[in-house]
mmCIF file of C-alpha atoms in Angstrom:
data_model
loop_
_atom_site.group_PDB
_atom_site.id
_atom_site.type_symbol
_atom_site.label_atom_id
_atom_site.label_comp_id
_atom_site.label_asym_id
_atom_site.label_seq_id
_atom_site.Cartn_x
_atom_site.Cartn_y
_atom_site.Cartn_z
ATOM 1 C CA MET A 250 19.050 -34.975 12.376
ATOM 2 C CA LEU A 251 21.193 -37.040 10.327
ATOM 3 C CA ARG A 252 21.127 -37.727 6.614
ATOM 4 C CA ASN A 253 21.937 -40.899 5.050
ATOM 5 C CA GLY A 254 25.155 -40.897 3.001
ATOM 6 C CA ALA A 255 25.104 -42.295 -0.495
ATOM 7 C CA ALA A 256 27.200 -45.359 0.473
ATOM 8 C CA GLY A 257 25.141 -48.090 2.020
ATOM 9 C CA GLY A 258 23.050 -45.945 4.125
ATOM 10 C CA GLY A 259 24.296 -47.636 7.335
ATOM 11 C CA ALA A 260 24.885 -45.759 10.579
ATOM 12 C CA ALA A 261 28.452 -45.165 9.620
ATOM 13 C CA ALA A 262 27.417 -43.449 6.535
ATOM 14 C CA GLN A 263 25.193 -40.931 8.414
ATOM 15 C CA ARG A 264 26.241 -37.356 8.301
ATOM 16 C CA PRO A 265 25.042 -34.202 9.883
ATOM 17 C CA VAL A 266 22.667 -32.087 7.858
ATOM 18 C CA ARG A 267 24.432 -28.868 6.704
ATOM 19 C CA VAL A 268 22.307 -25.790 6.171
ATOM 20 C CA TRP A 269 23.424 -22.663 4.119
ATOM 21 C CA CYS A 270 21.941 -19.180 4.589
ATOM 22 C CA ASP A 271 23.346 -15.943 3.028
ATOM 23 C CA GLY A 272 22.634 -12.240 3.131
ATOM 24 C CA CYS A 273 24.201 -8.740 3.573
ATOM 25 C CA TYR A 274 23.217 -8.744 7.435
ATOM 26 C CA ASP A 275 23.732 -4.923 7.330
ATOM 27 C CA MET A 276 21.589 -4.033 10.053
ATOM 28 C CA VAL A 277 21.156 -7.180 12.031
ATOM 29 C CA HIS A 278 18.042 -7.342 14.007
ATOM 30 C CA TYR A 279 16.015 -10.007 15.729
ATOM 31 C CA GLY A 280 14.128 -10.804 12.394
ATOM 32 C CA HIS A 281 17.629 -11.942 11.058
ATOM 33 C CA SER A 282 18.234 -13.932 14.259
ATOM 34 C CA ASN A 283 14.920 -15.499 13.987
ATOM 35 C CA GLN A 284 15.473 -16.637 10.328
ATOM 36 C CA LEU A 285 18.859 -18.135 11.383
ATOM 37 C CA ARG A 286 17.345 -19.877 14.384
ATOM 38 C CA GLN A 287 14.741 -21.389 11.969
ATOM 39 C CA ALA A 288 17.346 -22.383 9.361
ATOM 40 C CA ARG A 289 19.485 -24.035 12.304
ATOM 41 C CA ALA A 290 16.367 -26.077 13.294
ATOM 42 C CA MET A 291 16.240 -27.586 9.842
ATOM 43 C CA GLY A 292 19.492 -29.291 10.143
ATOM 44 C CA ASP A 293 22.654 -29.963 12.517
ATOM 45 C CA TYR A 294 25.091 -27.295 11.262
ATOM 46 C CA LEU A 295 24.493 -23.770 9.975
ATOM 47 C CA ILE A 296 27.004 -21.897 7.653
ATOM 48 C CA VAL A 297 26.044 -18.292 6.945
ATOM 49 C CA GLY A 298 27.528 -16.526 3.912
ATOM 50 C CA VAL A 299 27.973 -12.645 4.244
ATOM 51 C CA HIS A 300 28.509 -10.709 1.261
ATOM 52 C CA THR A 301 31.360 -8.156 0.782
ATOM 53 C CA ASP A 302 30.914 -4.494 0.836
ATOM 54 C CA GLU A 303 31.796 -4.337 -2.970
ATOM 55 C CA GLU A 304 29.171 -7.060 -3.798
ATOM 56 C CA ILE A 305 26.345 -5.140 -1.821
ATOM 57 C CA ALA A 306 27.150 -1.676 -3.130
ATOM 58 C CA LYS A 307 26.884 -3.171 -6.720
ATOM 59 C CA HIS A 308 23.250 -4.554 -6.203
ATOM 60 C CA LYS A 309 21.924 -2.219 -3.444
ATOM 61 C CA GLY A 310 24.091 0.633 -2.716
ATOM 62 C CA PRO A 311 26.864 0.807 -0.004
ATOM 63 C CA PRO A 312 26.153 -0.801 3.411
ATOM 64 C CA VAL A 313 26.054 0.939 6.567
ATOM 65 C CA PHE A 314 28.314 -1.352 8.266
ATOM 66 C CA THR A 315 31.741 -2.645 6.909
ATOM 67 C CA GLN A 316 32.174 -6.369 6.146
ATOM 68 C CA GLU A 317 34.374 -7.120 9.088
ATOM 69 C CA GLU A 318 31.535 -5.419 11.538
ATOM 70 C CA ARG A 319 28.916 -7.556 9.612
ATOM 71 C CA TYR A 320 30.934 -10.788 9.924
ATOM 72 C CA LYS A 321 31.410 -10.292 13.645
ATOM 73 C CA MET A 322 27.712 -9.298 14.168
ATOM 74 C CA VAL A 323 26.485 -12.628 12.428
ATOM 75 C CA GLN A 324 29.057 -14.856 14.266
ATOM 76 C CA ALA A 325 27.645 -13.435 17.524
ATOM 77 C CA ILE A 326 24.291 -14.967 16.804
ATOM 78 C CA LYS A 327 23.937 -18.253 18.816
ATOM 79 C CA TRP A 328 22.532 -20.416 16.047
ATOM 80 C CA VAL A 329 25.273 -19.868 13.674
ATOM 81 C CA ASP A 330 28.001 -22.545 13.559
ATOM 82 C CA GLU A 331 30.260 -20.949 10.985
ATOM 83 C CA ILE A 332 30.470 -17.818 8.709
ATOM 84 C CA ALA A 333 31.484 -17.761 5.132
ATOM 85 C CA PRO A 334 32.935 -14.228 4.446
ATOM 86 C CA GLY A 335 32.626 -12.844 1.015
ATOM 87 C CA ALA A 336 29.740 -15.069 -0.175
ATOM 88 C CA PRO A 337 28.525 -14.337 -3.717
ATOM 89 C CA TYR A 338 25.191 -12.257 -4.090
ATOM 90 C CA VAL A 339 23.736 -14.910 -6.188
ATOM 91 C CA THR A 340 23.439 -18.215 -4.378
ATOM 92 C CA THR A 341 24.548 -20.973 -6.776
ATOM 93 C CA LEU A 342 24.902 -24.925 -6.432
ATOM 94 C CA GLU A 343 28.704 -24.376 -6.641
ATOM 95 C CA THR A 344 28.661 -22.337 -3.422
ATOM 96 C CA LEU A 345 26.407 -24.954 -1.639
ATOM 97 C CA ASP A 346 28.811 -27.863 -2.852
ATOM 98 C CA LYS A 347 31.800 -25.797 -1.819
ATOM 99 C CA TYR A 348 30.646 -25.557 1.560
ATOM 100 C CA ASN A 349 29.168 -29.201 1.521
ATOM 101 C CA CYS A 350 25.639 -27.885 2.306
ATOM 102 C CA ASP A 351 22.452 -29.821 1.676
ATOM 103 C CA PHE A 352 20.179 -27.168 1.088
ATOM 104 C CA CYS A 353 19.873 -23.265 1.292
ATOM 105 C CA VAL A 354 17.209 -21.463 3.503
ATOM 106 C CA HIS A 355 15.970 -18.022 3.020
ATOM 107 C CA GLY A 356 12.755 -16.046 4.225
ATOM 108 C CA ASP A 357 9.584 -15.810 2.355
ATOM 109 C CA ASP A 358 10.409 -12.703 0.667
ATOM 110 C CA ILE A 359 12.107 -12.428 -2.923
ATOM 111 C CA THR A 360 15.690 -11.104 -3.449
ATOM 112 C CA LEU A 361 16.600 -9.786 -6.814
ATOM 113 C CA THR A 362 19.960 -8.950 -8.380
ATOM 114 C CA ILE A 363 20.690 -5.601 -10.132
ATOM 115 C CA ASP A 364 19.095 -6.944 -13.385
ATOM 116 C CA GLY A 365 15.869 -8.226 -11.711
ATOM 117 C CA LYS A 366 16.744 -11.831 -11.362
ATOM 118 C CA ASP A 367 15.772 -14.046 -8.267
ATOM 119 C CA THR A 368 19.030 -14.562 -6.580
ATOM 120 C CA TYR A 369 17.760 -18.153 -5.442
ATOM 121 C CA GLU A 370 16.622 -19.259 -8.905
ATOM 122 C CA GLU A 371 19.307 -21.884 -9.399
ATOM 123 C CA VAL A 372 18.984 -23.643 -6.070
ATOM 124 C CA LYS A 373 15.153 -23.425 -6.226
ATOM 125 C CA THR A 374 15.286 -25.367 -9.524
ATOM 126 C CA ALA A 375 17.753 -27.983 -8.245
ATOM 127 C CA GLY A 376 15.301 -28.564 -5.190
ATOM 128 C CA ARG A 377 17.932 -27.335 -2.751
ATOM 129 C CA TYR A 378 15.860 -24.533 -1.306
ATOM 130 C CA ARG A 379 13.749 -24.296 2.059
ATOM 131 C CA GLU A 380 11.758 -21.355 3.213
ATOM 132 C CA CYS A 381 11.402 -19.967 6.593
ATOM 133 C CA LYS A 382 8.749 -17.492 8.161
ATOM 134 C CA ARG A 383 9.540 -13.758 8.134
ATOM 135 C CA THR A 384 9.424 -12.263 11.600
ATOM 136 C CA GLN A 385 6.183 -9.987 11.565
ATOM 137 C CA GLY A 386 6.563 -6.596 12.943
ATOM 138 C CA VAL A 387 10.200 -5.764 12.018
ATOM 139 C CA SER A 388 12.317 -5.009 9.027
ATOM 140 C CA THR A 389 15.463 -2.928 8.355
ATOM 141 C CA THR A 390 13.092 -0.424 6.510
ATOM 142 C CA ASP A 391 10.778 -0.198 9.512
ATOM 143 C CA LEU A 392 13.700 0.458 12.037
ATOM 144 C CA VAL A 393 15.259 2.965 9.747
ATOM 145 C CA GLY A 394 11.793 4.770 9.467
ATOM 146 C CA ARG A 395 11.713 4.949 13.373
ATOM 147 C CA MET A 396 15.246 6.598 13.360
ATOM 148 C CA LEU A 397 14.276 9.048 10.770
ATOM 149 C CA LEU A 398 11.145 9.931 12.958
ATOM 150 C CA MET A 399 13.305 10.396 15.841
ATOM 151 C CA THR A 400 15.772 12.903 14.350
ATOM 152 C CA LYS A 401 12.878 14.846 12.785
ATOM 153 C CA ALA A 402 11.036 14.978 16.150
ATOM 154 C CA HIS A 403 11.784 17.545 18.820
ATOM 155 C CA HIS A 404 11.868 16.985 22.486
ATOM 156 C CA SER A 405 8.313 18.507 22.807
ATOM 157 C CA ASN A 406 6.981 15.364 21.259
ATOM 158 C CA ILE A 407 7.709 13.355 24.188
ATOM 159 C CA GLY A 408 4.521 12.803 26.021
ATOM 160 C CA PRO A 409 3.888 13.825 29.623
ATOM 161 C CA LYS A 410 4.609 10.292 30.733
ATOM 162 C CA GLY A 411 8.153 10.547 29.519
ATOM 163 C CA HIS A 412 8.137 7.730 27.078
ATOM 164 C CA SER A 413 9.302 7.539 23.594
ATOM 165 C CA PRO A 414 6.655 7.711 21.009
ATOM 166 C CA TRP A 415 8.291 5.723 18.484
ATOM 167 C CA THR A 416 8.568 2.461 20.344
ATOM 168 C CA GLY A 417 4.624 2.617 20.014
ATOM 169 C CA VAL A 418 5.300 2.688 16.395
ATOM 170 C CA SER A 419 6.350 -0.925 16.534
ATOM 171 C CA GLN A 420 4.095 -3.643 15.098
ATOM 172 C CA PHE A 421 5.911 -6.424 16.912
ATOM 173 C CA LEU A 422 3.768 -8.660 19.110
ATOM 174 C CA GLN A 423 5.673 -10.455 21.833
ATOM 175 C CA THR A 424 4.495 -13.958 22.827
ATOM 176 C CA SER A 425 5.911 -16.424 25.480
ATOM 177 C CA GLN A 426 6.514 -18.854 22.700
ATOM 178 C CA LYS A 427 9.033 -16.406 20.964
ATOM 179 C CA ILE A 428 10.754 -15.851 24.310
ATOM 180 C CA ILE A 429 11.118 -19.682 24.667
ATOM 181 C CA GLN A 430 12.425 -20.071 21.213
ATOM 182 C CA PHE A 431 15.156 -17.584 21.911
ATOM 183 C CA ALA A 432 16.184 -18.249 25.440
ATOM 184 C CA SER A 433 18.950 -20.757 26.322
ATOM 185 C CA GLY A 434 16.918 -22.531 29.003
ATOM 186 C CA LYS A 435 20.079 -23.185 30.840
ATOM 187 C CA GLU A 436 20.456 -22.494 34.620
ATOM 188 C CA PRO A 437 23.807 -21.490 36.106
ATOM 189 C CA GLN A 438 25.867 -24.556 37.173
ATOM 190 C CA PRO A 439 28.195 -25.131 40.142
ATOM 191 C CA GLY A 440 31.503 -23.382 39.237
ATOM 192 C CA ASP A 441 29.920 -20.916 36.843
ATOM 193 C CA THR A 442 31.064 -17.225 37.320
ATOM 194 C CA ILE A 443 27.672 -15.363 37.325
ATOM 195 C CA ILE A 444 28.227 -11.876 35.720
ATOM 196 C CA TYR A 445 25.512 -9.187 35.751
ATOM 197 C CA VAL A 446 25.378 -6.369 33.114
ATOM 198 C CA ALA A 447 22.643 -3.817 32.840
ATOM 199 C CA GLY A 448 21.468 -1.183 30.129
ATOM 200 C CA ALA A 449 19.127 -0.279 27.249
ATOM 201 C CA PHE A 450 20.959 -2.596 24.638
ATOM 202 C CA ASP A 451 18.817 -0.470 22.167
ATOM 203 C CA LEU A 452 19.300 -1.447 18.441
ATOM 204 C CA PHE A 453 21.508 -4.323 19.602
ATOM 205 C CA HIS A 454 24.804 -3.552 17.630
ATOM 206 C CA ILE A 455 28.531 -4.424 17.272
ATOM 207 C CA GLY A 456 29.506 -1.993 20.279
ATOM 208 C CA HIS A 457 27.305 -4.168 22.609
ATOM 209 C CA VAL A 458 28.735 -7.474 20.831
ATOM 210 C CA ASP A 459 32.325 -6.044 21.648
ATOM 211 C CA PHE A 460 31.419 -5.392 25.130
ATOM 212 C CA LEU A 461 29.642 -8.567 25.778
ATOM 213 C CA GLU A 462 32.475 -10.657 24.264
ATOM 214 C CA LYS A 463 35.075 -8.929 26.442
ATOM 215 C CA VAL A 464 32.846 -9.656 29.663
ATOM 216 C CA HIS A 465 32.649 -13.332 28.521
ATOM 217 C CA GLN A 466 36.348 -13.638 28.378
ATOM 218 C CA LEU A 467 36.652 -12.538 32.080
ATOM 219 C CA ALA A 468 35.837 -15.954 33.279
ATOM 220 C CA GLU A 469 36.457 -19.636 32.436
ATOM 221 C CA ARG A 470 32.857 -20.494 32.782
ATOM 222 C CA PRO A 471 30.840 -17.239 32.446
ATOM 223 C CA TYR A 472 26.965 -17.217 32.937
ATOM 224 C CA ILE A 473 25.988 -13.716 31.769
ATOM 225 C CA ILE A 474 22.775 -12.021 32.927
ATOM 226 C CA ALA A 475 21.732 -8.923 31.020
ATOM 227 C CA GLY A 476 19.309 -6.545 32.847
ATOM 228 C CA LEU A 477 17.145 -4.568 30.380
ATOM 229 C CA HIS A 478 15.535 -1.526 31.568
ATOM 230 C CA PHE A 479 11.852 -0.664 30.745
ATOM 231 C CA ASP A 480 11.272 1.824 27.764
ATOM 232 C CA GLN A 481 10.380 4.619 30.283
ATOM 233 C CA GLU A 482 13.473 4.175 32.427
ATOM 234 C CA VAL A 483 15.556 4.265 29.015
ATOM 235 C CA ASN A 484 13.810 7.451 28.044
ATOM 236 C CA ARG A 485 14.501 8.994 31.518
ATOM 237 C CA TYR A 486 18.461 8.510 31.067
ATOM 238 C CA LYS A 487 18.843 8.623 27.372
ATOM 239 C CA GLY A 488 16.442 11.423 26.504
ATOM 240 C CA LYS A 489 15.362 12.422 23.018
ATOM 241 C CA ASN A 490 12.886 9.882 21.718
ATOM 242 C CA TYR A 491 15.009 6.628 22.952
ATOM 243 C CA PRO A 492 14.554 3.809 23.072
ATOM 244 C CA ILE A 493 14.047 2.911 19.199
ATOM 245 C CA MET A 494 13.264 -0.626 20.026
ATOM 246 C CA ASN A 495 10.655 -1.470 22.802
ATOM 247 C CA ILE A 496 11.370 -3.690 25.775
ATOM 248 C CA HIS A 497 10.103 -6.908 23.873
ATOM 249 C CA GLU A 498 12.317 -6.366 20.830
ATOM 250 C CA ARG A 499 15.311 -5.601 23.058
ATOM 251 C CA THR A 500 14.784 -8.798 24.970
ATOM 252 C CA LEU A 501 14.893 -10.931 21.699
ATOM 253 C CA SER A 502 17.926 -9.045 20.488
ATOM 254 C CA VAL A 503 19.987 -9.726 23.411
ATOM 255 C CA LEU A 504 18.785 -13.263 23.904
ATOM 256 C CA ALA A 505 19.946 -14.255 20.307
ATOM 257 C CA CYS A 506 23.678 -13.334 21.321
ATOM 258 C CA ARG A 507 25.804 -16.210 22.205
ATOM 259 C CA TYR A 508 27.586 -14.693 25.069
ATOM 260 C CA VAL A 509 24.333 -14.085 27.032
ATOM 261 C CA SER A 510 22.841 -16.737 29.178
ATOM 262 C CA GLU A 511 19.611 -15.071 30.749
ATOM 263 C CA VAL A 512 17.835 -11.680 30.402
ATOM 264 C CA VAL A 513 15.951 -9.724 33.246
ATOM 265 C CA ILE A 514 13.129 -8.070 31.446
ATOM 266 C CA GLY A 515 12.498 -4.602 33.219
ATOM 267 C CA ALA A 516 15.381 -4.733 35.584
ATOM 268 C CA PRO A 517 15.638 -2.228 38.430
ATOM 269 C CA TYR A 518 17.975 0.797 37.260
ATOM 270 C CA ALA A 519 19.880 0.633 40.552
ATOM 271 C CA VAL A 520 21.727 -2.679 41.003
ATOM 272 C CA THR A 521 20.229 -3.754 44.486
ATOM 273 C CA ALA A 522 21.349 -6.164 47.163
ATOM 274 C CA ASP A 523 18.323 -8.135 46.593
ATOM 275 C CA LEU A 524 18.994 -8.442 42.759
ATOM 276 C CA LEU A 525 22.672 -9.564 43.486
ATOM 277 C CA ASP A 526 21.650 -12.012 46.264
ATOM 278 C CA HIS A 527 18.852 -13.371 44.254
ATOM 279 C CA PHE A 528 21.059 -14.262 41.225
ATOM 280 C CA LYS A 529 24.030 -15.139 43.223
ATOM 281 C CA VAL A 530 26.107 -12.482 41.226
ATOM 282 C CA THR A 531 29.873 -12.797 41.502
ATOM 283 C CA LEU A 532 30.805 -9.907 39.255
ATOM 284 C CA VAL A 533 29.036 -6.610 37.826
ATOM 285 C CA CYS A 534 30.332 -5.049 34.645
ATOM 286 C CA HIS A 535 29.807 -1.749 32.991
ATOM 287 C CA GLY A 536 31.199 -0.437 29.752
ATOM 288 C CA MET A 537 32.986 2.924 29.310
ATOM 289 C CA THR A 538 29.841 4.845 28.660
ATOM 290 C CA GLU A 539 28.643 7.333 31.119
ATOM 291 C CA VAL A 540 26.593 6.306 34.214
ATOM 292 C CA VAL A 541 23.514 8.455 34.713
ATOM 293 C CA PRO A 542 22.651 8.717 38.336
ATOM 294 C CA ASP A 543 19.335 7.218 39.569
ATOM 295 C CA LYS A 544 16.250 9.454 40.091
ATOM 296 C CA ASP A 545 17.431 10.293 43.680
ATOM 297 C CA GLY A 546 20.860 11.248 42.444
ATOM 298 C CA SER A 547 22.387 8.167 43.820
ATOM 299 C CA ASP A 548 24.884 5.867 41.916
ATOM 300 C CA PRO A 549 23.165 2.759 40.508
ATOM 301 C CA TYR A 550 26.347 0.677 40.964
ATOM 302 C CA GLU A 551 26.754 1.847 44.672
ATOM 303 C CA GLU A 552 26.068 -1.654 46.112
ATOM 304 C CA PRO A 553 28.256 -3.811 43.894
ATOM 305 C CA LYS A 554 30.943 -1.255 44.371
ATOM 306 C CA ARG A 555 30.459 -1.589 48.243
ATOM 307 C CA ARG A 556 30.910 -5.199 47.845
ATOM 308 C CA GLY A 557 34.037 -4.822 45.741
ATOM 309 C CA ILE A 558 32.542 -6.806 42.643
ATOM 310 C CA PHE A 559 32.097 -3.892 40.286
ATOM 311 C CA GLN A 560 34.391 -3.786 37.244
ATOM 312 C CA LEU A 561 34.491 -1.366 34.206
ATOM 313 C CA VAL A 562 35.264 -3.152 30.897
ATOM 314 C CA ASP A 563 36.641 -1.367 27.943
ATOM 315 C CA SER A 564 35.224 -3.107 24.702
ATOM 316 C CA GLY A 565 37.767 -1.278 22.604
ATOM 317 C CA SER A 566 34.729 -0.145 20.440
ATOM 318 C CA ASN A 567 33.522 3.504 20.632
ATOM 319 C CA LEU A 568 30.372 2.678 18.857
ATOM 320 C CA THR A 569 27.206 3.804 20.565
ATOM 321 C CA THR A 570 23.507 3.727 19.737
ATOM 322 C CA ASP A 571 23.767 7.491 18.971
ATOM 323 C CA LEU A 572 26.477 6.986 16.439
ATOM 324 C CA ILE A 573 24.707 3.915 15.002
ATOM 325 C CA VAL A 574 21.699 6.000 14.410
ATOM 326 C CA GLN A 575 23.707 8.902 12.764
ATOM 327 C CA ARG A 576 25.424 6.533 10.648
ATOM 328 C CA ILE A 577 22.291 4.834 9.458
ATOM 329 C CA ILE A 578 20.531 7.957 8.745
ATOM 330 C CA LYS A 579 23.423 9.576 6.658
ATOM 331 C CA ASN A 580 23.593 6.378 4.635
ATOM 332 C CA ARG A 581 19.875 6.307 4.052
ATOM 333 C CA LEU A 582 19.747 9.926 3.113
ATOM 334 C CA GLU A 583 22.764 9.596 0.602
ATOM 335 C CA PHE A 584 20.958 6.583 -0.681
ATOM 336 C CA GLU A 585 17.678 8.531 -1.444
ATOM 337 C CA ALA A 586 19.761 11.309 -2.936
ATOM 338 C CA ARG A 587 21.573 8.759 -5.210
ATOM 339 C CA ASN A 588 18.256 7.224 -6.152
ATOM 340 C CA GLN A 589 16.571 10.603 -7.020
ATOM 341 C CA LYS A 590 19.710 11.604 -9.077
ATOM 342 C CA LYS A 591 19.524 8.174 -10.969
ATOM 343 C CA GLU A 592 15.703 8.539 -11.612
ATOM 344 C CA ALA A 593 16.314 12.263 -12.745
ATOM 345 C CA LYS A 594 19.123 11.197 -15.109
ATOM 346 C CA GLU A 595 16.815 8.375 -16.471
ATOM 347 C CA LEU A 596 14.098 10.636 -16.984
ATOM 348 C CA ALA A 597 16.300 13.178 -18.751
ATOM 349 C CA VAL A 598 17.560 10.547 -21.111
ATOM 350 C CA LEU A 599 13.878 9.328 -21.824
ATOM 351 C CA GLU A 600 12.695 12.867 -22.557
ATOM 352 C CA ALA A 601 15.944 13.487 -24.987
ATOM 353 C CA MET A 602 14.806 10.225 -26.692
ATOM 354 C CA LYS A 603 11.193 11.385 -26.933
ATOM 355 C CA ARG A 604 12.472 14.773 -28.469
ATOM 356 C CA LEU A 605 14.524 13.139 -31.046
ATOM 357 C CA GLU A 606 11.760 10.860 -32.010
ATOM 358 C CA GLU A 607 9.289 13.788 -32.375
ATOM 359 C CA GLU A 608 12.007 15.893 -34.454
ATOM 360 C CA LYS A 609 12.108 12.767 -36.798
ATOM 361 C CA HIS A 610 8.519 13.162 -37.426
#
């Protein structure tokens, strides 16, 4: 997808089409990944601008994740070629020119500044704006809603089948086309080190990215296969109302990560000899989180340990899905309290002005 340069338009003057996307990317989910996938398909090189904490706080209220965490999270999405830290909240032609980008891509929803202006107005007017489709059935608001439901719910709400009632809340419809779009399609090659990791990978977050990055560094040519457990299995060992994302959503979240080559959808909890032989696994890794025994009380990693191919990997991150949920809820409740305060203040001012008007008359 090469674009003719201004000079002569010959083969030598052709250059790659550079695409710009920007955003807060505070709670990165597969909807964001899908937007970046679509944007990357419109050109040859994708640069993603990520706003600073200060800039987001000014327009929307403080983010849940720090800018460093958000930069790392976006960089881990496989369709991103480069990130631009500290991108301005309003997308200007100056920014597009600075990064030598042909146009900017955004979802079909409007983003407004604190004073109600469309943040893409300038690039739209200049004809350097393209739109991509929003991913149906997922949004940050929807995910936060599921988390709030989870904390308000009690264990008694879990049905007799032992599954999370909240994954049923999801409006996302998985299709084979969506999996194909997200999958790498690459088979392991001779000389690749096939590494198997397993888990829930719920609300795919920076803790998961840190772990997968460390695993990726263990070999010269790693081919990482992530085994995702079915919702019911996750609920058995995580309890409460986990998982927050259902198996279909978790599949896309993990496939979007640049360190992962393949996903097993509904992997067995115990890493069996059959599984290891089938995928020709060289190494099995697990993070520093607790390993819950299988239903029969056995160690799910018994077979890889017996073969001497099991390795614990310290990601250096202590972030777990539990901590992430706590962080998001705390932020959201503070945000709501702030908004209520602000509204009460504005109401008080309006009432005071109204009283003054009435006194005049």
